mmCIF file of C-alpha atoms in Angstrom:
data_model
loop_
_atom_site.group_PDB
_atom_site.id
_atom_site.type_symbol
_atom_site.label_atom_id
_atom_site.label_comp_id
_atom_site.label_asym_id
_atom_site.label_seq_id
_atom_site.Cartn_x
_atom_site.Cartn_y
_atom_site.Cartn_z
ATOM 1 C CA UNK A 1 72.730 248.682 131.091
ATOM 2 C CA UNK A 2 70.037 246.936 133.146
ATOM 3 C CA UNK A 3 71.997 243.876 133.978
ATOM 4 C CA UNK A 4 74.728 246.444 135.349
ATOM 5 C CA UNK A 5 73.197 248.962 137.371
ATOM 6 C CA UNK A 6 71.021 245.485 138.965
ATOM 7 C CA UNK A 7 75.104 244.530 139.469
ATOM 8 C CA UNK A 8 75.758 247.984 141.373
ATOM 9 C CA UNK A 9 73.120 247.149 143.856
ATOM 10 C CA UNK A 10 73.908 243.829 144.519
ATOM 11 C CA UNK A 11 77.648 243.306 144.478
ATOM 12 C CA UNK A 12 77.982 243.722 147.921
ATOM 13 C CA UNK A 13 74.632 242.998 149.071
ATOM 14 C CA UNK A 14 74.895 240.277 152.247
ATOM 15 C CA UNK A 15 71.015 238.775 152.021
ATOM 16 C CA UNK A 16 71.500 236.037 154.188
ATOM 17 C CA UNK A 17 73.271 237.596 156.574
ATOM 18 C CA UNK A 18 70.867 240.694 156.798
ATOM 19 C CA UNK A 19 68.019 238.074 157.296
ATOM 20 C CA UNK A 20 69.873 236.340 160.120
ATOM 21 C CA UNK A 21 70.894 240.093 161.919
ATOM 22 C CA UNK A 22 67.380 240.234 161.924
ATOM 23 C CA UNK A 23 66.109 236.864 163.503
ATOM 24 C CA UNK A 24 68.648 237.606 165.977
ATOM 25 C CA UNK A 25 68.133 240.679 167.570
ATOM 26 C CA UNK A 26 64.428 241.386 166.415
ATOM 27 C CA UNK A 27 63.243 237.477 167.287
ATOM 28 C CA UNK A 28 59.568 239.075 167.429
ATOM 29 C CA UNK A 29 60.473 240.902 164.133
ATOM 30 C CA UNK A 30 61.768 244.336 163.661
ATOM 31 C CA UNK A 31 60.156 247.393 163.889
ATOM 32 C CA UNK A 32 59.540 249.986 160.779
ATOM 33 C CA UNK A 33 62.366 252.159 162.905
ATOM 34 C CA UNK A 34 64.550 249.653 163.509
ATOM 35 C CA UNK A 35 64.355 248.419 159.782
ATOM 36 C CA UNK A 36 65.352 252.543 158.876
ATOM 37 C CA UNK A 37 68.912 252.170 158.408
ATOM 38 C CA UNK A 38 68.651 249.193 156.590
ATOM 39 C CA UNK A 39 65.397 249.879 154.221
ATOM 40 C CA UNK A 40 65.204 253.787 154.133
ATOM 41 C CA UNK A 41 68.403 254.024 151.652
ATOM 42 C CA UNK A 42 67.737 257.608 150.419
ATOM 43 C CA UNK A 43 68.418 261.064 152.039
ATOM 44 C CA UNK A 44 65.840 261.702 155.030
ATOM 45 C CA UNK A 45 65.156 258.285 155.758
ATOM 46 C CA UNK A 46 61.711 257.757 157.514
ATOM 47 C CA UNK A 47 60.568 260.780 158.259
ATOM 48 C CA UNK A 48 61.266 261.808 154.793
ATOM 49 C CA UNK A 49 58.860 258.792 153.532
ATOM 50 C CA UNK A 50 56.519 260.041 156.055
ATOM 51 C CA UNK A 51 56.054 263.274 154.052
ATOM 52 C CA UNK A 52 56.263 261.483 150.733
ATOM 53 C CA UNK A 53 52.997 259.061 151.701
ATOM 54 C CA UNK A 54 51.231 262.339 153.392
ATOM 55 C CA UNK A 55 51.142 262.955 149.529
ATOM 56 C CA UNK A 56 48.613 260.602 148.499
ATOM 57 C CA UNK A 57 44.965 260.601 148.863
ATOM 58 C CA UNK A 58 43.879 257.987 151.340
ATOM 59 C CA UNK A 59 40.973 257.055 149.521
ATOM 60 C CA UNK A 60 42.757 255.569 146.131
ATOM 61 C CA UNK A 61 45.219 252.973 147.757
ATOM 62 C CA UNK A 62 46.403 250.822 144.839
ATOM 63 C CA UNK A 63 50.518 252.677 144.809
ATOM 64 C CA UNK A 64 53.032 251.481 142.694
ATOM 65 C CA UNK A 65 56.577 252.070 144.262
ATOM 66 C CA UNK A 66 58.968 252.128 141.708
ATOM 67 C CA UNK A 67 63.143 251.487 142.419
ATOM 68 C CA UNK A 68 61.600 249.705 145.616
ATOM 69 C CA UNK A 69 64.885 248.762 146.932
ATOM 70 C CA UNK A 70 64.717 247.162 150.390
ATOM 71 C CA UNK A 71 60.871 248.273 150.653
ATOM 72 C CA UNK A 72 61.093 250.513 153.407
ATOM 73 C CA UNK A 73 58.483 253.203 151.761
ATOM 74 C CA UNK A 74 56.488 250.242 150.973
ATOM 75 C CA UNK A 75 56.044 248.514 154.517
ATOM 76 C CA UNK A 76 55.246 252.255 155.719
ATOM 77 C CA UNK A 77 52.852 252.606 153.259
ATOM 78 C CA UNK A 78 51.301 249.484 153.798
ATOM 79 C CA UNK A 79 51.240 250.036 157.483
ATOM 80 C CA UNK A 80 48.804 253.516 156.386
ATOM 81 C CA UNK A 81 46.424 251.778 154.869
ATOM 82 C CA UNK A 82 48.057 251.739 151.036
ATOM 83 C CA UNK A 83 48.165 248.976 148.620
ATOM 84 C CA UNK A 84 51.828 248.561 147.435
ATOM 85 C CA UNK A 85 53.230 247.195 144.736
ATOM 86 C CA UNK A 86 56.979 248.089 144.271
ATOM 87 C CA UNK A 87 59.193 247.391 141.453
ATOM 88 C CA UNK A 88 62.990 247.132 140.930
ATOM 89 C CA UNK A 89 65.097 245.602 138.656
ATOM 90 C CA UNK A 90 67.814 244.120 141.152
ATOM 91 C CA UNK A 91 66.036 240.705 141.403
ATOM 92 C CA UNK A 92 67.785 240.147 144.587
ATOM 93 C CA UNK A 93 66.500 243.167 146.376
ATOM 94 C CA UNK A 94 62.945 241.961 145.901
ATOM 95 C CA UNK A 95 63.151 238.745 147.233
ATOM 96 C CA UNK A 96 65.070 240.280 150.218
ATOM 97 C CA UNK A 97 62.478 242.941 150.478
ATOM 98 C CA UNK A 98 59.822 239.860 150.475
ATOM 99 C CA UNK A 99 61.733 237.680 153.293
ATOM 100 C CA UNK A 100 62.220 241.301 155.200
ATOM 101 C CA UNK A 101 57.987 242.171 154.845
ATOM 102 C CA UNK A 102 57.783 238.159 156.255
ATOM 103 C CA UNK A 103 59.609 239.278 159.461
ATOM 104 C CA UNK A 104 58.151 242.301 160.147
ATOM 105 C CA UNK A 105 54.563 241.129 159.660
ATOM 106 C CA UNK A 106 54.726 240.049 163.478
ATOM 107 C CA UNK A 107 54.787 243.034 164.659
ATOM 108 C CA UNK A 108 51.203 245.030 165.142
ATOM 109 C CA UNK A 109 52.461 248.238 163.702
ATOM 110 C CA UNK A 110 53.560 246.541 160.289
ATOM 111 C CA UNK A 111 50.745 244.080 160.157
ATOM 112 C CA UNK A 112 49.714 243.738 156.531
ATOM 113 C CA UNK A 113 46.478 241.776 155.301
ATOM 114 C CA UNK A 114 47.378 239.686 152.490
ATOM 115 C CA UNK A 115 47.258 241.130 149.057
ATOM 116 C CA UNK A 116 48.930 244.466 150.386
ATOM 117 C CA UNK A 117 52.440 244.183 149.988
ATOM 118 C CA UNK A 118 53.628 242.537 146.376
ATOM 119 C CA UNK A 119 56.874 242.666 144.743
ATOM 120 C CA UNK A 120 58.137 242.904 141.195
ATOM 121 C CA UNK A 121 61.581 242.155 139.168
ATOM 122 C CA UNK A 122 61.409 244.611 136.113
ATOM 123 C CA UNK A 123 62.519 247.860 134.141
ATOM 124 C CA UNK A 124 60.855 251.470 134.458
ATOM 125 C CA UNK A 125 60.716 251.710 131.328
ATOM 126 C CA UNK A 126 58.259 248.367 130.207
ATOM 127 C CA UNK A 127 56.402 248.183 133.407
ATOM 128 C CA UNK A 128 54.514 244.835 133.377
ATOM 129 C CA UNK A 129 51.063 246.077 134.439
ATOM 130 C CA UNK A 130 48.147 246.596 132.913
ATOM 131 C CA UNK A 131 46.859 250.344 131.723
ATOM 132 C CA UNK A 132 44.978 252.273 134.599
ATOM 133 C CA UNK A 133 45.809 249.394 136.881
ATOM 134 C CA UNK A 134 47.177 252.142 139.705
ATOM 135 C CA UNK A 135 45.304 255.159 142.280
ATOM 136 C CA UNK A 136 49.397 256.394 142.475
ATOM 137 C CA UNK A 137 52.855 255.855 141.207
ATOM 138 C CA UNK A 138 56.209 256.708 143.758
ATOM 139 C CA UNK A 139 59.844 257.782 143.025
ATOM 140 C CA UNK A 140 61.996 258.147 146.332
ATOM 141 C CA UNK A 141 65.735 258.196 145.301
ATOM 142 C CA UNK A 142 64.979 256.481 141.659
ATOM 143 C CA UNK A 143 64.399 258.287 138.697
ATOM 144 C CA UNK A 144 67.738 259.353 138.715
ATOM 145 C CA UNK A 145 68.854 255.917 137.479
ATOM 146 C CA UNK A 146 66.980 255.845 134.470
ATOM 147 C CA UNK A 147 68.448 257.231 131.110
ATOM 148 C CA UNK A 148 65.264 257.420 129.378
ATOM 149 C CA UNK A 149 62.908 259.128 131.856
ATOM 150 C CA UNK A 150 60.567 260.060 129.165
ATOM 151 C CA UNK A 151 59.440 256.466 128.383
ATOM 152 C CA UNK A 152 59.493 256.024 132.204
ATOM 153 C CA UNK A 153 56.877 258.893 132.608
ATOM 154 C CA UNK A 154 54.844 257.591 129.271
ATOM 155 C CA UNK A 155 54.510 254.189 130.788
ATOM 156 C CA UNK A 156 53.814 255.615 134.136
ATOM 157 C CA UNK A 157 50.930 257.715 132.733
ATOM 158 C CA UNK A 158 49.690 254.940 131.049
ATOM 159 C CA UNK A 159 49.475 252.283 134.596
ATOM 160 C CA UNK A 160 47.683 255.286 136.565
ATOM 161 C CA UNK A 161 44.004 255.918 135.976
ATOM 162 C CA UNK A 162 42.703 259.317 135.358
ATOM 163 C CA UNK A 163 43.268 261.656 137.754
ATOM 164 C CA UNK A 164 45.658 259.356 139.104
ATOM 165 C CA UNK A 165 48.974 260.772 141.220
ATOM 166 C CA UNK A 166 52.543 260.495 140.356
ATOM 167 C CA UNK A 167 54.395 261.277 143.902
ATOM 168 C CA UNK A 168 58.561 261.816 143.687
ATOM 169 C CA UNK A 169 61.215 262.271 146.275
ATOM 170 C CA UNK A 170 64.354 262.986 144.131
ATOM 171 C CA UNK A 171 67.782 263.663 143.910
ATOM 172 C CA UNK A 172 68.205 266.375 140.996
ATOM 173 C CA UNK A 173 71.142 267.974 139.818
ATOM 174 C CA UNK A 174 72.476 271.516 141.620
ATOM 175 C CA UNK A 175 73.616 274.096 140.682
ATOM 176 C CA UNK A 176 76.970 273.435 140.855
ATOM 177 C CA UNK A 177 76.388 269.737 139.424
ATOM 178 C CA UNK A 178 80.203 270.077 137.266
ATOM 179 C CA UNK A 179 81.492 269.530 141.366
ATOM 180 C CA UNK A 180 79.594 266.226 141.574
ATOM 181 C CA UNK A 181 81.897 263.541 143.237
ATOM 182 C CA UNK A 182 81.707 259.712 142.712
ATOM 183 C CA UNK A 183 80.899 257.072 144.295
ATOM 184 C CA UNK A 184 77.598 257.754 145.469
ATOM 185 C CA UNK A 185 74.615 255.543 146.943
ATOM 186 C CA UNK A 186 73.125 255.034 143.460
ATOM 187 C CA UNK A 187 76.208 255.154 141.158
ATOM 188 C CA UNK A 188 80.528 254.870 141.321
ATOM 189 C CA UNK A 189 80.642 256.683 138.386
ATOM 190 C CA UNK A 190 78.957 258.707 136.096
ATOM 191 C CA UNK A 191 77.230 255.669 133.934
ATOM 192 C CA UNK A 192 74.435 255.063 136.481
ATOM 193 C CA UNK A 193 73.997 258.817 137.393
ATOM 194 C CA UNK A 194 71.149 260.814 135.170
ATOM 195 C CA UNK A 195 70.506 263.555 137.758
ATOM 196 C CA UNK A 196 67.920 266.159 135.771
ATOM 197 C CA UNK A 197 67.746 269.889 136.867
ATOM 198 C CA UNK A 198 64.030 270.756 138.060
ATOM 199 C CA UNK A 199 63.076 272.337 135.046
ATOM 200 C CA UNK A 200 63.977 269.701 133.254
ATOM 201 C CA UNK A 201 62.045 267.571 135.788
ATOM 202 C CA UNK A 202 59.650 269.727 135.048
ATOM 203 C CA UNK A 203 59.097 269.477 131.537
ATOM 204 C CA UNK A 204 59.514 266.577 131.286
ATOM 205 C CA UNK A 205 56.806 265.663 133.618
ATOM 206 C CA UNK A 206 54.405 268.032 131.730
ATOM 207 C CA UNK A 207 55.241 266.976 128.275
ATOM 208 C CA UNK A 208 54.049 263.633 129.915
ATOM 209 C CA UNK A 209 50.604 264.712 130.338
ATOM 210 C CA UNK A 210 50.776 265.248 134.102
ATOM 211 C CA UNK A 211 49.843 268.448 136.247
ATOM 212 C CA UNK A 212 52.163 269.558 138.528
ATOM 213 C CA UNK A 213 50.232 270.692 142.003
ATOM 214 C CA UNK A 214 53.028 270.321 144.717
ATOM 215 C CA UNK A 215 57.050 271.206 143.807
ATOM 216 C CA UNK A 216 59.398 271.724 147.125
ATOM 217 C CA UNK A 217 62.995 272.316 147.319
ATOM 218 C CA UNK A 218 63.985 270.003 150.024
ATOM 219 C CA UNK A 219 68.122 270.208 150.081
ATOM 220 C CA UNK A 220 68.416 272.406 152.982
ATOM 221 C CA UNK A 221 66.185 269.683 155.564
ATOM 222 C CA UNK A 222 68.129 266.777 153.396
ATOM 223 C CA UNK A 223 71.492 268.934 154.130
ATOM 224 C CA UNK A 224 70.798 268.859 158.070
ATOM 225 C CA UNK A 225 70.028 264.916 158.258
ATOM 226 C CA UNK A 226 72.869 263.812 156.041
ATOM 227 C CA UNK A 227 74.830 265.345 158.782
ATOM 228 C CA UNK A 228 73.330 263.453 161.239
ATOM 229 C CA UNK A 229 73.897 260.225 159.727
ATOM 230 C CA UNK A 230 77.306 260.984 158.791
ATOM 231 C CA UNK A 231 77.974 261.891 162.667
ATOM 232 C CA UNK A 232 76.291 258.808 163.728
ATOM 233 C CA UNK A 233 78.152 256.912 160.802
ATOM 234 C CA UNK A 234 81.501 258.061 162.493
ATOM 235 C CA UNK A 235 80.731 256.391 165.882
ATOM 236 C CA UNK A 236 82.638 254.148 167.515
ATOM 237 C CA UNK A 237 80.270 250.974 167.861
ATOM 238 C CA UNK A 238 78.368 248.820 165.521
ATOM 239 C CA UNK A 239 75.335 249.221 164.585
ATOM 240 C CA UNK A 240 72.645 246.651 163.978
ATOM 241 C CA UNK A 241 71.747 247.327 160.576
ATOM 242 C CA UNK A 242 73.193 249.592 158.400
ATOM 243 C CA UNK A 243 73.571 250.581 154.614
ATOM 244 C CA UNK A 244 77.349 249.022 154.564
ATOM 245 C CA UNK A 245 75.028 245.606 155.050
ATOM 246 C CA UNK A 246 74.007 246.415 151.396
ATOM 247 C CA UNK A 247 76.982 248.407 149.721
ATOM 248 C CA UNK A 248 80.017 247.414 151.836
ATOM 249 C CA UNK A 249 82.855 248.745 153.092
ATOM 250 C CA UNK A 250 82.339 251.649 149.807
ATOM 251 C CA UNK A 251 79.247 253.247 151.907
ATOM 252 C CA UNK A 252 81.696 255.027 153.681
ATOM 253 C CA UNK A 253 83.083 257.201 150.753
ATOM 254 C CA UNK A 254 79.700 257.311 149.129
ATOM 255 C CA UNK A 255 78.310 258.523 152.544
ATOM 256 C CA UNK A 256 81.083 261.024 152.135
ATOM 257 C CA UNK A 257 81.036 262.385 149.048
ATOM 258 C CA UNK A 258 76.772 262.241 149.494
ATOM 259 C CA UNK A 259 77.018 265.235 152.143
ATOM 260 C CA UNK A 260 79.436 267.548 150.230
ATOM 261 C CA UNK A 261 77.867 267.330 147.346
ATOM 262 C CA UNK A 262 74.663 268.571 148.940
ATOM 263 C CA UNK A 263 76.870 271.146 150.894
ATOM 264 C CA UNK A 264 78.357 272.108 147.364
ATOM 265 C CA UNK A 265 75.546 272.470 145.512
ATOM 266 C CA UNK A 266 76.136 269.761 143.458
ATOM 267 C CA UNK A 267 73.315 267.734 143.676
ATOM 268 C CA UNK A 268 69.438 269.268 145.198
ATOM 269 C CA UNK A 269 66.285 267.087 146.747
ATOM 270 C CA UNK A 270 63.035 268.008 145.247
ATOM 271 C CA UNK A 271 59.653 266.857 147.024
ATOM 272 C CA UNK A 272 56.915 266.955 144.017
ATOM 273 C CA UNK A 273 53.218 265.934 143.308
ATOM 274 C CA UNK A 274 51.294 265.769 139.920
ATOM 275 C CA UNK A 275 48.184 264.453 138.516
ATOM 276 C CA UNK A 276 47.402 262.761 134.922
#
């Protein structure tokens, strides 16, 4: 399962050629804004990963970003202050997530001492880290590709410290989730896709030992900027950087199908915050 969802990510991923889009038109290295289309691959792009960091307590840096991607959250965590680690298990996103973080070091706003961005090849559900090695754990747009999110949870309770946050951003399952429609962004059919309802969410999280403090229903905001980016996905023109550079000519369906099944109720975005 592991090998194949790293394949769903991948298959039409264009590293080389993302890296040389960038040289060229960023020669003094791109921007967090200018990475957005590119790195921000979940609903609400930066402004949701503004909110998401606004989360976290400022004074216990060490994050772990798990389902990393591209490292967008990551670079704009790192350019707050935070520690990040982030893991994914498409091996080929982390080292273009790496060359990416190289680039954009030249510019002031993404400046990172060493030591503050790192980046990890592994599975949710064995994460390779010590116990109460992390201030904070992150989900934005991942969760939803693991089968077993109860080990996930256990193992992320046991890398945070006491006290220690567990921060999500997640796509969750509607009320209408029978109306669901494939391909989307993280799955082209239902094998990859294991969308919980909140209360499941919910439970889950608790019967994991964690404290729920924050819970927001974000579909209607994510609703509003998905149709945006399908208007500006529509445009004649092409864009510098854009998720097609990672999924392909298939983005365009997925896009698609993405904003009716938010219009449909199919699928919800939940903003939450816990504690161990």
């Amino acid at each position: 399962m592991p090998t194949s969802l790293a394949h769903h990510y991948h298959q039409a991923l264009r590293d080389q050629d993302i890296l040389n889009q960038l040289r060229t038109h960023y020669p003094d290295g791109p921007t967090l804004h200018q990475l957005a289309p590119l790195d921000q691959l979940h609903i609400g792009g930066i402004a949701a990963s503004k909110r998401l960091l606004g989360l976290l307590d400022q004074s216990a840096p060490k994050v772990l970003d798990i389902g990393a991607g591209l490292g967008g959250l990551m670079r704009q965590g790192a350019a707050q202050g935070f520690h990040l680690t982030g893991l994914d298990i498409t091996h080929r996103f982390n080292v273009l997530n790496h060359a990416i973080s190289q680039l954009a070091m030249t510019q002031p706003l993404n400046d990172s001492p060493a030591g503050k961005l790192r980046c990890v090849t592994g599975d949710a559900c064995a994460l390779p880290f010590s116990d109460a090695s992390f201030d904070a754990v992150l989900f934005q747009h991942s969760l939803m590709n693991m089968p077993d999110p109860s080990r996930v949870l256990a193992e992320c309770r046991r890398v945070l410290r006491p006290g220690g946050q567990l921060v999500m951003h997640e796509v969750i399952s509607g009320p209408h989730s029978e109306a669901l429609r494939f391909p989307v962004p993280w799955a082209e059919e239902p094998t990859h896709s294991h969308l919980l309802s909140l209360s499941e969410l919910t439970q889950q999280l608790e019967a994991s030992g964690f404290n729920i403090q924050h819970s927001e229903d974000w579909s209607h905001t994510a609703l509003e900027w998905r149709t945006r980016q399908r208007q500006k996905e529509q445009a004649p023109g092409t864009a510098v950087l854009s998720p097609q550079w990672v999924f392909g000519e298939r983005f365009m369906q997925m896009g698609k199908n993405l904003l009716e099944n938010l219009a449909n109720g199919a699928i919800n975005v939940v903003e939450i915050s816990a504690r161990c």
